Coordinates of C-alpha atoms and ligand atoms in Angstrom, one line a residue:
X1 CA -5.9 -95.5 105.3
X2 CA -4.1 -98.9 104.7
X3 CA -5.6 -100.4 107.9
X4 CA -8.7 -99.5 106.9
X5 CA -8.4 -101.6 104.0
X6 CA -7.6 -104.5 106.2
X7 CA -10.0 -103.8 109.3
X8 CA -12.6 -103.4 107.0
X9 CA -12.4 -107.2 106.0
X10 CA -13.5 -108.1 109.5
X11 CA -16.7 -106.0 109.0
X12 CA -17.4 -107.1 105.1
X13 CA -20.4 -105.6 103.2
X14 CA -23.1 -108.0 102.0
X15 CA -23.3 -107.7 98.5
X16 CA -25.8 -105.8 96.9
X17 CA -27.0 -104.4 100.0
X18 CA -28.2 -101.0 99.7
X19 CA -29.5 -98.9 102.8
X20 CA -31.0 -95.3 103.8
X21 CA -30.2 -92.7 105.7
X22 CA -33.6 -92.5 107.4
X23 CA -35.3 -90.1 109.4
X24 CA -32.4 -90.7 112.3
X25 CA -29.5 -92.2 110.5
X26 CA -29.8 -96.3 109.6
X27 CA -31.8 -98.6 111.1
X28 CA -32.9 -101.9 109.9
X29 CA -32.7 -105.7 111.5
X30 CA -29.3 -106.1 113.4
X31 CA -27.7 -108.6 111.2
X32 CA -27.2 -106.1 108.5
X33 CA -25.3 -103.6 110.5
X34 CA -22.1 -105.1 111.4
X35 CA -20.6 -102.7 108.5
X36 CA -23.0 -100.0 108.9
X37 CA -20.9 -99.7 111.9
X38 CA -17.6 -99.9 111.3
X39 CA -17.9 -97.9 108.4
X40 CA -19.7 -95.1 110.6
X41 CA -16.6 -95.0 113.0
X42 CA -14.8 -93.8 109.6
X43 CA -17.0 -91.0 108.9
X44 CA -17.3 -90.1 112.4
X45 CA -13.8 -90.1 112.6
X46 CA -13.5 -88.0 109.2
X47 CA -16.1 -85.6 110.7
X48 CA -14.0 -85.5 113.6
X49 CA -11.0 -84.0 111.8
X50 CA -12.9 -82.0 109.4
X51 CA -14.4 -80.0 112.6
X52 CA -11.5 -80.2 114.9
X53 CA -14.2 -81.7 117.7
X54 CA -15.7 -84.6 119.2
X55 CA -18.0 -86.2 117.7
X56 CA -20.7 -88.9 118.9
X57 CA -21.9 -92.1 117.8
X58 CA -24.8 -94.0 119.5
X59 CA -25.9 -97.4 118.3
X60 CA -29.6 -97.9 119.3
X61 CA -32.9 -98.1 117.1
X62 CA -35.2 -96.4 119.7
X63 CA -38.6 -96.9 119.3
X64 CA -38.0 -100.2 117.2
X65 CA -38.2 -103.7 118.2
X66 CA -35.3 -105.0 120.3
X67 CA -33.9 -107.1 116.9
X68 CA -33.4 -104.1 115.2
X69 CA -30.7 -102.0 115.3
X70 CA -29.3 -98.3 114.2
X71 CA -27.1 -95.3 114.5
X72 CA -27.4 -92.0 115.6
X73 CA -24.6 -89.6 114.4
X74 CA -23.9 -86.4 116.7
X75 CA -22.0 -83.2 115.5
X76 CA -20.0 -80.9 117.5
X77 CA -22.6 -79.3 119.3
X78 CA -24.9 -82.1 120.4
X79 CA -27.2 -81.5 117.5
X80 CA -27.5 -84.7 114.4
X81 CA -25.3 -84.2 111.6
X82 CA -25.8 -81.9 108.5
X83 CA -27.3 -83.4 105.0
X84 CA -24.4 -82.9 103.3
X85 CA -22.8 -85.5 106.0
X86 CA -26.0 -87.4 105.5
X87 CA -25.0 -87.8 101.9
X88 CA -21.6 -89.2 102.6
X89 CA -23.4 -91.5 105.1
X90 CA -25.4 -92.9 102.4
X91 CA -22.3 -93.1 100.4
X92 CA -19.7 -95.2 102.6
X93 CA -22.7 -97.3 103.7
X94 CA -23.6 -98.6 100.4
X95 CA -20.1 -98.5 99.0
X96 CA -19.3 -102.2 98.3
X97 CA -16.4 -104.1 99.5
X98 CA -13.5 -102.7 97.1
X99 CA -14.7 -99.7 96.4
X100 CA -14.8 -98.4 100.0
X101 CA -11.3 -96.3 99.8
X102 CA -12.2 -94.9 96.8
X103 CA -15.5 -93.8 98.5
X104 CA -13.3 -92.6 101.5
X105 CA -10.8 -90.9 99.3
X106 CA -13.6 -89.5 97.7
X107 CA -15.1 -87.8 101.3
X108 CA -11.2 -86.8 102.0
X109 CA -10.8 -84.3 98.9
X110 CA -14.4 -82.8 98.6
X111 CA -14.4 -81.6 102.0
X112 CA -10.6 -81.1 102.1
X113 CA -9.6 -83.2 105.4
X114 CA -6.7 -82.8 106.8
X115 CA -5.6 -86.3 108.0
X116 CA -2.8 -85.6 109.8
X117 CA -5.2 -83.8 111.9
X118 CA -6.3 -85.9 115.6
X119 CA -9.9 -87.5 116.0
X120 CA -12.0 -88.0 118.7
X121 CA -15.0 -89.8 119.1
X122 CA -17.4 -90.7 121.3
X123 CA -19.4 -94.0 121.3
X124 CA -22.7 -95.2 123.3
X125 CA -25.4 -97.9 123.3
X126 CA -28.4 -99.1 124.3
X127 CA -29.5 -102.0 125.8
X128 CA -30.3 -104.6 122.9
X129 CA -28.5 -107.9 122.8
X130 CA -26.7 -106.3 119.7
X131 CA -25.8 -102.9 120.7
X132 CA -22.7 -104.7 122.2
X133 CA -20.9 -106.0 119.0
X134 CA -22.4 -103.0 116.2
X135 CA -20.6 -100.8 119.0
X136 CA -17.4 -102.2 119.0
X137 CA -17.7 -102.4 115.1
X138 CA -17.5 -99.0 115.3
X139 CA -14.8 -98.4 117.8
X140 CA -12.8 -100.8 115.4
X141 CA -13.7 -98.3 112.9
X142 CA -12.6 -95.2 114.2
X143 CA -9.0 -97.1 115.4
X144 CA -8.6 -97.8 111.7
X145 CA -8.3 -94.5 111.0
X146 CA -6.0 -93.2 113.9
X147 CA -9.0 -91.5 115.9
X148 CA -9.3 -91.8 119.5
X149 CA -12.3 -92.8 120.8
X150 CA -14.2 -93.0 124.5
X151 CA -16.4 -95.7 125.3
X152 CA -19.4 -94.4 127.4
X153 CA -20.7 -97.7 127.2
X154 CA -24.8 -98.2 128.2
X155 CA -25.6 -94.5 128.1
X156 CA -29.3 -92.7 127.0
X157 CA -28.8 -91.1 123.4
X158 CA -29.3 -87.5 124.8
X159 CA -26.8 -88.5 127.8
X160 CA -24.1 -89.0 124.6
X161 CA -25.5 -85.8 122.9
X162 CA -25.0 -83.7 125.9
X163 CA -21.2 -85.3 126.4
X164 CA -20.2 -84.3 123.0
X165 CA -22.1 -81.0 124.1
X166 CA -20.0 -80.7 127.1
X167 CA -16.6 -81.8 125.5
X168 CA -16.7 -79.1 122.7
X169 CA -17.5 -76.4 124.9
X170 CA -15.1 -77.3 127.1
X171 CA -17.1 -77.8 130.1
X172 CA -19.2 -74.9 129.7
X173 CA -22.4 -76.7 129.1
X174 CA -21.4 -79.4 131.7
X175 CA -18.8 -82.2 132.5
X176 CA -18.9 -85.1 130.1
X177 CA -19.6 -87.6 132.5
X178 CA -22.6 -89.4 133.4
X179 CA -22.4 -88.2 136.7
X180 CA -22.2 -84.4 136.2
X181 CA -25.4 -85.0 133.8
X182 CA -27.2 -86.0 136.9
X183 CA -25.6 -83.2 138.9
X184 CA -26.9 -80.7 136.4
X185 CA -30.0 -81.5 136.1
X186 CA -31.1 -82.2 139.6
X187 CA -29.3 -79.2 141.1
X188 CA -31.8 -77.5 138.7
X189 CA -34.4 -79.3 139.3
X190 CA -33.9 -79.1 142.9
X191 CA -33.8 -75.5 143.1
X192 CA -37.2 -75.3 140.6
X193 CA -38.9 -77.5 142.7
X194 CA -38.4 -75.5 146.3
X195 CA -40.7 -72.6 144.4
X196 CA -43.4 -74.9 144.3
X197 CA -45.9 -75.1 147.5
X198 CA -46.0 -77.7 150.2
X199 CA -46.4 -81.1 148.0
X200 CA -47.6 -84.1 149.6
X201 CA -46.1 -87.7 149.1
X202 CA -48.7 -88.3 146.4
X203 CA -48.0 -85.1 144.6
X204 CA -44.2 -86.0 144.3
X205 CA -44.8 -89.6 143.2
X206 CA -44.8 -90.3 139.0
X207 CA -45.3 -93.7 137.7
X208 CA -42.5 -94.7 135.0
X209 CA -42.7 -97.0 132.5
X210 CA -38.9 -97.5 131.6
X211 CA -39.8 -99.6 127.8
X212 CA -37.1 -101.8 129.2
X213 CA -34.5 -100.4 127.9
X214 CA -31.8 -98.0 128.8
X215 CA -34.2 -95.0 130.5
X216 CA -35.0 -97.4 132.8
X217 CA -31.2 -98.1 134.2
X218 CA -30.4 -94.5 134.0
X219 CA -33.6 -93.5 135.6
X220 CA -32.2 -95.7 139.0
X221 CA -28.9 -94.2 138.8
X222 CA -30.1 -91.1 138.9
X223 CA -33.2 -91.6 141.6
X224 CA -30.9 -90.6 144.8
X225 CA -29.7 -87.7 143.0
X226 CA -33.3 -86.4 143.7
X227 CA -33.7 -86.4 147.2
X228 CA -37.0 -87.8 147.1
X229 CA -38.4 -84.4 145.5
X230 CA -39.4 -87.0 142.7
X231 CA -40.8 -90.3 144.0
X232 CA -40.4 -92.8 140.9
X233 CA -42.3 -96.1 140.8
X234 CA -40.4 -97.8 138.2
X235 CA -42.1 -100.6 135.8
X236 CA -40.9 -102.5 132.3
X237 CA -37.4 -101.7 133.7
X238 CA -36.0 -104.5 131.7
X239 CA -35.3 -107.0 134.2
X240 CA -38.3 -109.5 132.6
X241 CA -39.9 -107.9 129.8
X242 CA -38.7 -107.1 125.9
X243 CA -37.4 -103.8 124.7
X244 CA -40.2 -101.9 123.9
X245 CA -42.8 -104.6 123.4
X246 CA -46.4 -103.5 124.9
X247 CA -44.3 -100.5 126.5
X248 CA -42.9 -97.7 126.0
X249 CA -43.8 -93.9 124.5
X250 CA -44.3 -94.9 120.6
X251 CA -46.7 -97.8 121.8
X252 CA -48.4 -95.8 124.8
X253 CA -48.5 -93.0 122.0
X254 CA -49.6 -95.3 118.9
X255 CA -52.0 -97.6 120.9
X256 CA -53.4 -94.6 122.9
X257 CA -53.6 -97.0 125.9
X258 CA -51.6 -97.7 128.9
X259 CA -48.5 -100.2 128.8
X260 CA -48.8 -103.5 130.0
X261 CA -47.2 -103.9 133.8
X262 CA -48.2 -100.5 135.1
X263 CA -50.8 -100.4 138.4
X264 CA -52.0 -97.0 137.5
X265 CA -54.4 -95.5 140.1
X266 CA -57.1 -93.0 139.0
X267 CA -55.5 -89.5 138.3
X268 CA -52.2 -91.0 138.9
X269 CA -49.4 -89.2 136.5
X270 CA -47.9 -91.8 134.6
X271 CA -45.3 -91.6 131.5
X272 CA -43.4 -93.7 129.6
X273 CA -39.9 -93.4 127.6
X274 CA -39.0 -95.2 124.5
X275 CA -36.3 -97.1 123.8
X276 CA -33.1 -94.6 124.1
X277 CA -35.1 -92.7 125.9
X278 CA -35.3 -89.4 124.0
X279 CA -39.0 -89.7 124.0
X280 CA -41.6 -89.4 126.5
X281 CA -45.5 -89.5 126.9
X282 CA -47.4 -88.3 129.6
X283 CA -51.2 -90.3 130.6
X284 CA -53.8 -91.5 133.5
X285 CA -56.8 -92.4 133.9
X286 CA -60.1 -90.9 135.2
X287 CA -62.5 -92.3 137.6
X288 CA -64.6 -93.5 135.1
X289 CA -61.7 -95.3 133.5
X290 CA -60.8 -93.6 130.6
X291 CA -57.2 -93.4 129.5
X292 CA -56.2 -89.9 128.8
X293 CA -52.7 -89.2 126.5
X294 CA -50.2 -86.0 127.3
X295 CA -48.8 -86.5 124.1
X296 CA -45.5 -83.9 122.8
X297 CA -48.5 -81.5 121.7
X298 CA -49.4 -81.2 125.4
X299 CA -46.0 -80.9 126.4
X300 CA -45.0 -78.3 124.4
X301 CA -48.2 -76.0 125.3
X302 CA -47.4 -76.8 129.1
X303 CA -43.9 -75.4 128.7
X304 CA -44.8 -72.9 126.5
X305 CA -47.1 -71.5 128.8
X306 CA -44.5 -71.6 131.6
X307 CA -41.9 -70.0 129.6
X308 CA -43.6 -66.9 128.0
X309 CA -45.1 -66.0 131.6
X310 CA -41.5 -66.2 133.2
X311 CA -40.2 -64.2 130.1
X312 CA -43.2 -61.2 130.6
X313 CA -42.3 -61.5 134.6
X314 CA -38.8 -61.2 134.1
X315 CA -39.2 -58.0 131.6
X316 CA -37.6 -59.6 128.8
X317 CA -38.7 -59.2 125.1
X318 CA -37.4 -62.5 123.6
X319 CA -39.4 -64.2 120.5
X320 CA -41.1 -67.5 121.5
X321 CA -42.4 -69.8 118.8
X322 CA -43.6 -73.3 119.0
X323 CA -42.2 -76.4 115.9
X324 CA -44.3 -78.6 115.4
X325 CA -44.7 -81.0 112.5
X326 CA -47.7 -82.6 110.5
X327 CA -48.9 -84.8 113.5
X328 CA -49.6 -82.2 115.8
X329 CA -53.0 -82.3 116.7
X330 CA -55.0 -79.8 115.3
X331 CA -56.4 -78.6 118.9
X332 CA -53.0 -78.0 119.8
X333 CA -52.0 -75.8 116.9
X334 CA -55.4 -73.6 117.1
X335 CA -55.1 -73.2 121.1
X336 CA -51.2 -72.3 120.4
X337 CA -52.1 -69.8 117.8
X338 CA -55.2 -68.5 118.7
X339 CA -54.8 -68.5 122.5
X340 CA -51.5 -68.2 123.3
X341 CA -50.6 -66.3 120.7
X342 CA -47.3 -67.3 120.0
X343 CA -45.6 -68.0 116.6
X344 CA -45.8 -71.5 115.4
X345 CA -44.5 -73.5 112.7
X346 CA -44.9 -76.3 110.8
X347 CA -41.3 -79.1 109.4
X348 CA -41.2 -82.6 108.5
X349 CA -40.8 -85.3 110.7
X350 CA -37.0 -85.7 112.6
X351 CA -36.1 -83.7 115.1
X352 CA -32.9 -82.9 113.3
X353 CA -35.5 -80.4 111.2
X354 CA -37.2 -79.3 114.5
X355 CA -34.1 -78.6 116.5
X356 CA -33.0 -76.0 113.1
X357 CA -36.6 -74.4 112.9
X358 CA -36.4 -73.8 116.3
X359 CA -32.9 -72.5 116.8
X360 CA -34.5 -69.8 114.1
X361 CA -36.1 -67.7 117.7
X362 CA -34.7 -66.6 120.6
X363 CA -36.5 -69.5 122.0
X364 CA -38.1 -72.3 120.3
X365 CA -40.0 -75.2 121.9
X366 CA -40.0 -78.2 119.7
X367 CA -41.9 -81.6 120.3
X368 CA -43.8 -84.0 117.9
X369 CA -46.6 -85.5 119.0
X370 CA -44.8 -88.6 119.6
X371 CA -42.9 -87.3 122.7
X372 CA -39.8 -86.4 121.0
X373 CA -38.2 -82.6 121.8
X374 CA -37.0 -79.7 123.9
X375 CA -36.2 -76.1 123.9
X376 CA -33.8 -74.5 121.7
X377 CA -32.9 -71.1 123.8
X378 CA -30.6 -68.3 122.8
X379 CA -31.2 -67.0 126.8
X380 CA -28.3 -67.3 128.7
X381 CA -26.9 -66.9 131.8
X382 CA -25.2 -63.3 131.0
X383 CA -28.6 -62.2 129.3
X384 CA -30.3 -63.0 132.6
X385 CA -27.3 -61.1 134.8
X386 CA -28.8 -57.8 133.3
X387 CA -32.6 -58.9 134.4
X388 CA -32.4 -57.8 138.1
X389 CA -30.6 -61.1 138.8
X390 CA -32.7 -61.6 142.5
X391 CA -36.0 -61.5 140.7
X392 CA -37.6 -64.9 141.0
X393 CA -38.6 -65.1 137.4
X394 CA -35.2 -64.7 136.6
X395 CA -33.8 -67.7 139.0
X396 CA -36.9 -69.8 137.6
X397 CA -35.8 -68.7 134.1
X398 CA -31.9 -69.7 134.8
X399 CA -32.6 -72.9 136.7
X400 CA -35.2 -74.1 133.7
X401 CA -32.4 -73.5 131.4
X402 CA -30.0 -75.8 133.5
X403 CA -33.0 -78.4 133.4
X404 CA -33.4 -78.3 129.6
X405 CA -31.2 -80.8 127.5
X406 CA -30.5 -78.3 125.0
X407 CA -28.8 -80.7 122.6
X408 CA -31.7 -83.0 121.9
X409 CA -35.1 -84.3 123.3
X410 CA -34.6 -86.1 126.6
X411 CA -37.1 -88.1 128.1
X412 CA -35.0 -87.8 131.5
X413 CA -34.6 -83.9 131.0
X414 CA -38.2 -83.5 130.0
X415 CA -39.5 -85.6 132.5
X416 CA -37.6 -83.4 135.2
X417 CA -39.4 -80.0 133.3
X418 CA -43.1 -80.9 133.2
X419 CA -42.9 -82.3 136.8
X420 CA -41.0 -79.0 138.0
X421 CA -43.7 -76.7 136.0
X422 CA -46.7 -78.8 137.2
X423 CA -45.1 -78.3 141.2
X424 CA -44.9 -74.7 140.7
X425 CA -47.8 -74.2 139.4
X426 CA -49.8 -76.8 141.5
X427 CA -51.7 -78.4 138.9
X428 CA -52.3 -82.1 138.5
X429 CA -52.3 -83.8 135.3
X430 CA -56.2 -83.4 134.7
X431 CA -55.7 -79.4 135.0
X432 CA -53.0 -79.8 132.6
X433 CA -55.1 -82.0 130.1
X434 CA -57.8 -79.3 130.2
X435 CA -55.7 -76.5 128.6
X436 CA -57.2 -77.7 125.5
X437 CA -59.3 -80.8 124.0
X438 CA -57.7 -83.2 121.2
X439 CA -59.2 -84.0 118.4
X440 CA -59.7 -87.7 118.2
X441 CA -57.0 -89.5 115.9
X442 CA -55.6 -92.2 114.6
X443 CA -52.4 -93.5 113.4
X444 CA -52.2 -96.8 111.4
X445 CA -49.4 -98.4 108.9
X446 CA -49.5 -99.7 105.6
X447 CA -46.7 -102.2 103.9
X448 CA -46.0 -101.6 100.1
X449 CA -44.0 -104.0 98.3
X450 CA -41.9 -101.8 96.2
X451 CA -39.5 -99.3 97.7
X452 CA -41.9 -96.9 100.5
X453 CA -40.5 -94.1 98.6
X454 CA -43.0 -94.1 95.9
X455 CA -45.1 -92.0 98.3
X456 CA -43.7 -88.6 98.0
X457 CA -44.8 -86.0 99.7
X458 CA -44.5 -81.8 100.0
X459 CA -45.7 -78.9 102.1
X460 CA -43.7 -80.2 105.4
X461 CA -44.9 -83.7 104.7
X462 CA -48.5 -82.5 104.4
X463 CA -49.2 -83.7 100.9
X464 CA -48.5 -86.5 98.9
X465 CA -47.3 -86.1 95.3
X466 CA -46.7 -89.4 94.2
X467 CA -48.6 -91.7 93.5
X468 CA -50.5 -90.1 91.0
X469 CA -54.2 -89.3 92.3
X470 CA -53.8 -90.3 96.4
X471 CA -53.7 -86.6 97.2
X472 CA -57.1 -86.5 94.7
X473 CA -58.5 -89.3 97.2
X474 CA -56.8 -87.9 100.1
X475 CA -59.1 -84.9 99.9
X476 CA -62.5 -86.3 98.7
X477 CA -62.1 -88.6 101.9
X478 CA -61.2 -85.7 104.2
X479 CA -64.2 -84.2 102.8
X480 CA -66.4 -86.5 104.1
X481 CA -65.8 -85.6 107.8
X482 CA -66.4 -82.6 109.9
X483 CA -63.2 -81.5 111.8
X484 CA -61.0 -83.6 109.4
X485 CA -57.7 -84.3 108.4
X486 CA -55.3 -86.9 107.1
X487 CA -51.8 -87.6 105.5
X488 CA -49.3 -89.9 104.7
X489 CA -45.5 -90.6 104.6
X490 CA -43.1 -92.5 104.3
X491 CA -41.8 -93.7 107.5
X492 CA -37.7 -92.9 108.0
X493 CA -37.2 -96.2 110.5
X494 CA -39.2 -98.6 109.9
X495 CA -40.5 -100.4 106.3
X496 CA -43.6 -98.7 106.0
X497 CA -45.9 -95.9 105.4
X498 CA -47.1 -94.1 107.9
X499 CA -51.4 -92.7 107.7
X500 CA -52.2 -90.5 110.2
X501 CA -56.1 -88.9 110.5
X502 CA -57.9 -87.0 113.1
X503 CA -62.1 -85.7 113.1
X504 CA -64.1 -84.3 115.5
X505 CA -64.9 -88.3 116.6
X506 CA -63.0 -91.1 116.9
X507 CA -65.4 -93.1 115.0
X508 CA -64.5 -90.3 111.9
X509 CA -60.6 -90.3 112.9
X510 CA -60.6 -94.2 112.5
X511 CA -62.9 -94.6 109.6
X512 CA -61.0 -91.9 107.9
X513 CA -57.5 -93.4 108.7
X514 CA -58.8 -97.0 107.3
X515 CA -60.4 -95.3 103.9
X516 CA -56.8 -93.4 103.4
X517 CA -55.1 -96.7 104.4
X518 CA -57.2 -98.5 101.8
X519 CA -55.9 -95.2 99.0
X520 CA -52.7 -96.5 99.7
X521 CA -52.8 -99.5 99.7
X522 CA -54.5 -99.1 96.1
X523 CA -52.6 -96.9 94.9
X524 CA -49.2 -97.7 96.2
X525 CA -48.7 -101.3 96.1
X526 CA -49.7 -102.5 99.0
X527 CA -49.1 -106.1 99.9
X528 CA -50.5 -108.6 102.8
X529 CA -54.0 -108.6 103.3
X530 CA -56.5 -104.9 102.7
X531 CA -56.5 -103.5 105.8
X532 CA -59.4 -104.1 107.5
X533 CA -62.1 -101.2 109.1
X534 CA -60.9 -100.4 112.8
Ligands
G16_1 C1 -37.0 -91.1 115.3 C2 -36.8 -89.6 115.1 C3 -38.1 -88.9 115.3 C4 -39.2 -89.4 114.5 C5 -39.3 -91.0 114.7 C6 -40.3 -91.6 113.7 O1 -37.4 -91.3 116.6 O2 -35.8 -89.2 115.9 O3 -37.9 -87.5 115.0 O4 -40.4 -88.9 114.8 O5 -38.1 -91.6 114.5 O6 -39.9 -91.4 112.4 P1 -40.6 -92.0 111.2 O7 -42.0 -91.7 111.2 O8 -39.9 -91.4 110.0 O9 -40.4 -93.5 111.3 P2 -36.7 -92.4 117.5 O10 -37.2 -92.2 118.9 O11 -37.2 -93.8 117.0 O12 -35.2 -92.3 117.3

């Protein structure tokens, strides 16, 4: 603990700096990090011995801009850490200079760590200019401490999420390299992709839009591990563009339009990652030029779909439900519901409440809207051993589950699924937009001066109940329009609060969006210009 005091010197606290645990642990400009870091390395390492595991540590922002910067933390089993660990987070992070041992000493007796106990920890990055330093900040910080650490360098965050996975199960989920990640999942989606029927050169080809990050390096490791089955054409792989600028899922998703650098033919299938790749958006266009959006919504119906027919083929009686959260589109929820007839239900926004919801069902599909999720599955490979193990909806069952990155959404891992589900079932991306018809929404942001946090909300993020009387307006506006319905939040990663509306027009979505915008911007402080009608 001695060293700590010293080490912690080279990564010194501005003063009065105070951050958040957000909706995926910090994030905020890069410059303010450098002790984020380090002090991140201590708590991983403290987690470390507390569970007698590995634990992860990714420094990326995701989604952000590229001079941002954050960290992801990972518990034992691949999954984000627990509250309570969020707390001490929070804690250590806004300790300031001299009063970080106490804070430490603090963590050490209220959960009762043993330190004598060894540490492990496992550290990755993306590919921002200041992933490099933050990430040695926290190696530095887990040496402090004694812990041993493994570097995995430029890795995707649910490529570290699946090591830590691998490492704590002792190799049952997988090996903890980078290479048997790409083993894993191809095998599996290999063997999927041989039930489909005879697909052409077209059929196998996707488009990829790589947000020039770190999906796009590991996408071309990983290419020959396909054996052409998938035929990527790769663009914003980061060898020009900026990180996620005009690219990537959350713009593609935000923007509802295509990313700049892609040549998208009509009915071409086209998706994009985001910036640690552990998003992804599907889209193309029509003949009359339209852009048309496979958000998470779509995703999680598609594989759904697929899963609850292979369960009813392979005679097994396992509860399927479907988390979604506030920005689900209201088409997708009815058709899930009312269609499909499975169980669905409704958390706030970070996965790390979707991945728990889900893990609730024998198998839970989890996406938001933006891209982000997978399937949570209790089925396993001794369940499916007592299922007439030659059946073919029982080898589709087992290889799916190889395919799924069970730890976390994974743009890679998902990608792999929905192309393996649309071969089998030989539908192109128009069949699978037609399952069901979104209503037209919008998403739009609002700065407030004071801390974003005035806006509180309940109901899974549904309502507001602070400031006094935006709820009140909320609901005269919604109202107003046929098909209609809007919210606001607080965003967890970036410095502003989130509207989101949808109507049975676009015209309705955005005027609706813009009035709600206006609310808040009235009633919560908003500064810069009004914001102006779409
Ligand atoms: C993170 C979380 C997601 C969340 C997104 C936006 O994604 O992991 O669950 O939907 O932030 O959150 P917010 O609306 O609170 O800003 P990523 O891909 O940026 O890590």
């Amino acid at each position: 603990i001695e060293l700590v005091s010293q080490k912690s010197k080279l990564h010194p606290k501005p003063e009065g700096l105070t951050l958040q645990y957000g909706t995926a642990g910090f994030r905020t400009h890069a410059k303010h990090l450098d002790h984020i870091m380090f002090r991140m390395g201590l708590l991983a390492t403290l987690r470390s011995k507390k569970t007698k595991s590995t634990i992860g540590v990714m420094v990326t922002a995701s989604h952000n801009p590229e001079e941002d910067n954050g960290v992801k933390l990972i518990d034992p089993m691949g999954e984000m850490v627990t509250a309570a660990w969020e707390g001490y987070a929070t804690q250590l992070a806004n300790a300031e200079q001299d009063s970080l041992l106490k804070e430490l000493k603090d963590i050490i007796k209220k959960e009762d760590i043993d330190m004598s106990e060894p540490a492990s920890v496992y550290v990755g990055k993306d590919t921002r200019p200041s992933s490099a330093s933050l990430s040695q900040a926290v190696l530095d910080g887990v040496s402090s401490l004694g812990g041993k650490t493994h570097d995995y360098g430029l890795v995707t965050t649910p490529q570290l999420h699946y090591m830590v996975c691998c490492c704590n199960t002792h190799g049952c989920y997988g090996s903890p390299t980078v290479e048997g990640y790409y083993q894993k999942l191809s095998q599996a989606f290999l063997q999927l992709t041989q039930n489909a029927l005879n697909r052409t050169d077209d059929q196998k080809r996707l488009l990829v839009d790589g947000a020039n990050g770190i999906g796009a390096l590991k996408m071309r490791e990983m290419e020959p591990f396909l054996r052409s089955e998938l035929q990527v054409v790769l663009s914003n792989d980061g060898s020009s563009g900026k990180l996620n600028h005009m690219c990537g899922a959350d713009y593609v998703k935000v923007q509802q339009k295509a990313p700049q650098g892609m040549n998208m033919g009509v009915g071409e299938r086209c998706c994009s990652f985001d910036g640690d790749a552990d998003r992804i958006v599907y889209y193309y266009t029509d003949s009359k030029g339209c852009f048309h959006l496979l958000d998470g919504d779509k995703i999680a119906t598609l594989i759904s779909t697929y899963l609850k027919e292979l369960l009813t083929q392979a005679g097994l009686n396992l509860q399927i439900a479907v988390v979604q959260t506030a920005y689900a589109n209201g088409s997708s929820t009815r058709y899930l519901e009312d269609v499909m007839k499975v169980t669905v239900c409704c958390t706030k926004t970070g996965v790390k409440h979707l991945h728990h919801a889900a893990q609730e069902y024998d198998i839970g599909v989890y996406f938001e809207a933006n891209g982000h999720g997978t399937v949570s599955s209790l089925l396993n490979n001794a369940i499916l051993q007592r299922q007439s193990p030659g059946k073919r909806a029982v080898k589709l069952l087992e290889s799916t589950i190889n395919l799924i990155n069970q730890t976390v959404g994974d743009a890679i891992s998902d990608m792999l699924m929905i192309e393996a589900v649309l071969a089998i079932r030989g539908m192109s991306a128009q069949d699978w937009d037609a399952i069901y018809t979104d209503l037209p929404n919008r998403q739009l942001k609002v700065t407030v001066c004071a801390d974003r946090r005035v806006i509180d909300t309940t109901d899974a993020e549904r309502r507001a109940v602070s400031p006094e009387g935006l709820q009140d307006t909320i609901d005269t506006l919604v109202k107003k329009y046929k098909s209609a319905r809007s919210f606001v939040r607080p965003s967890g990663t970036e410095d502003v609060v989130r509207v989101y509306a949808e109507a049975d027009t676009q015209e309705s979505a955005d005027s609706l969006a813009h009035e709600v915008s206006l609310a808040v911007y009235r009633l919560a402080g908003g500064i810069g210009d009004e914001p102006k009608p779409l």
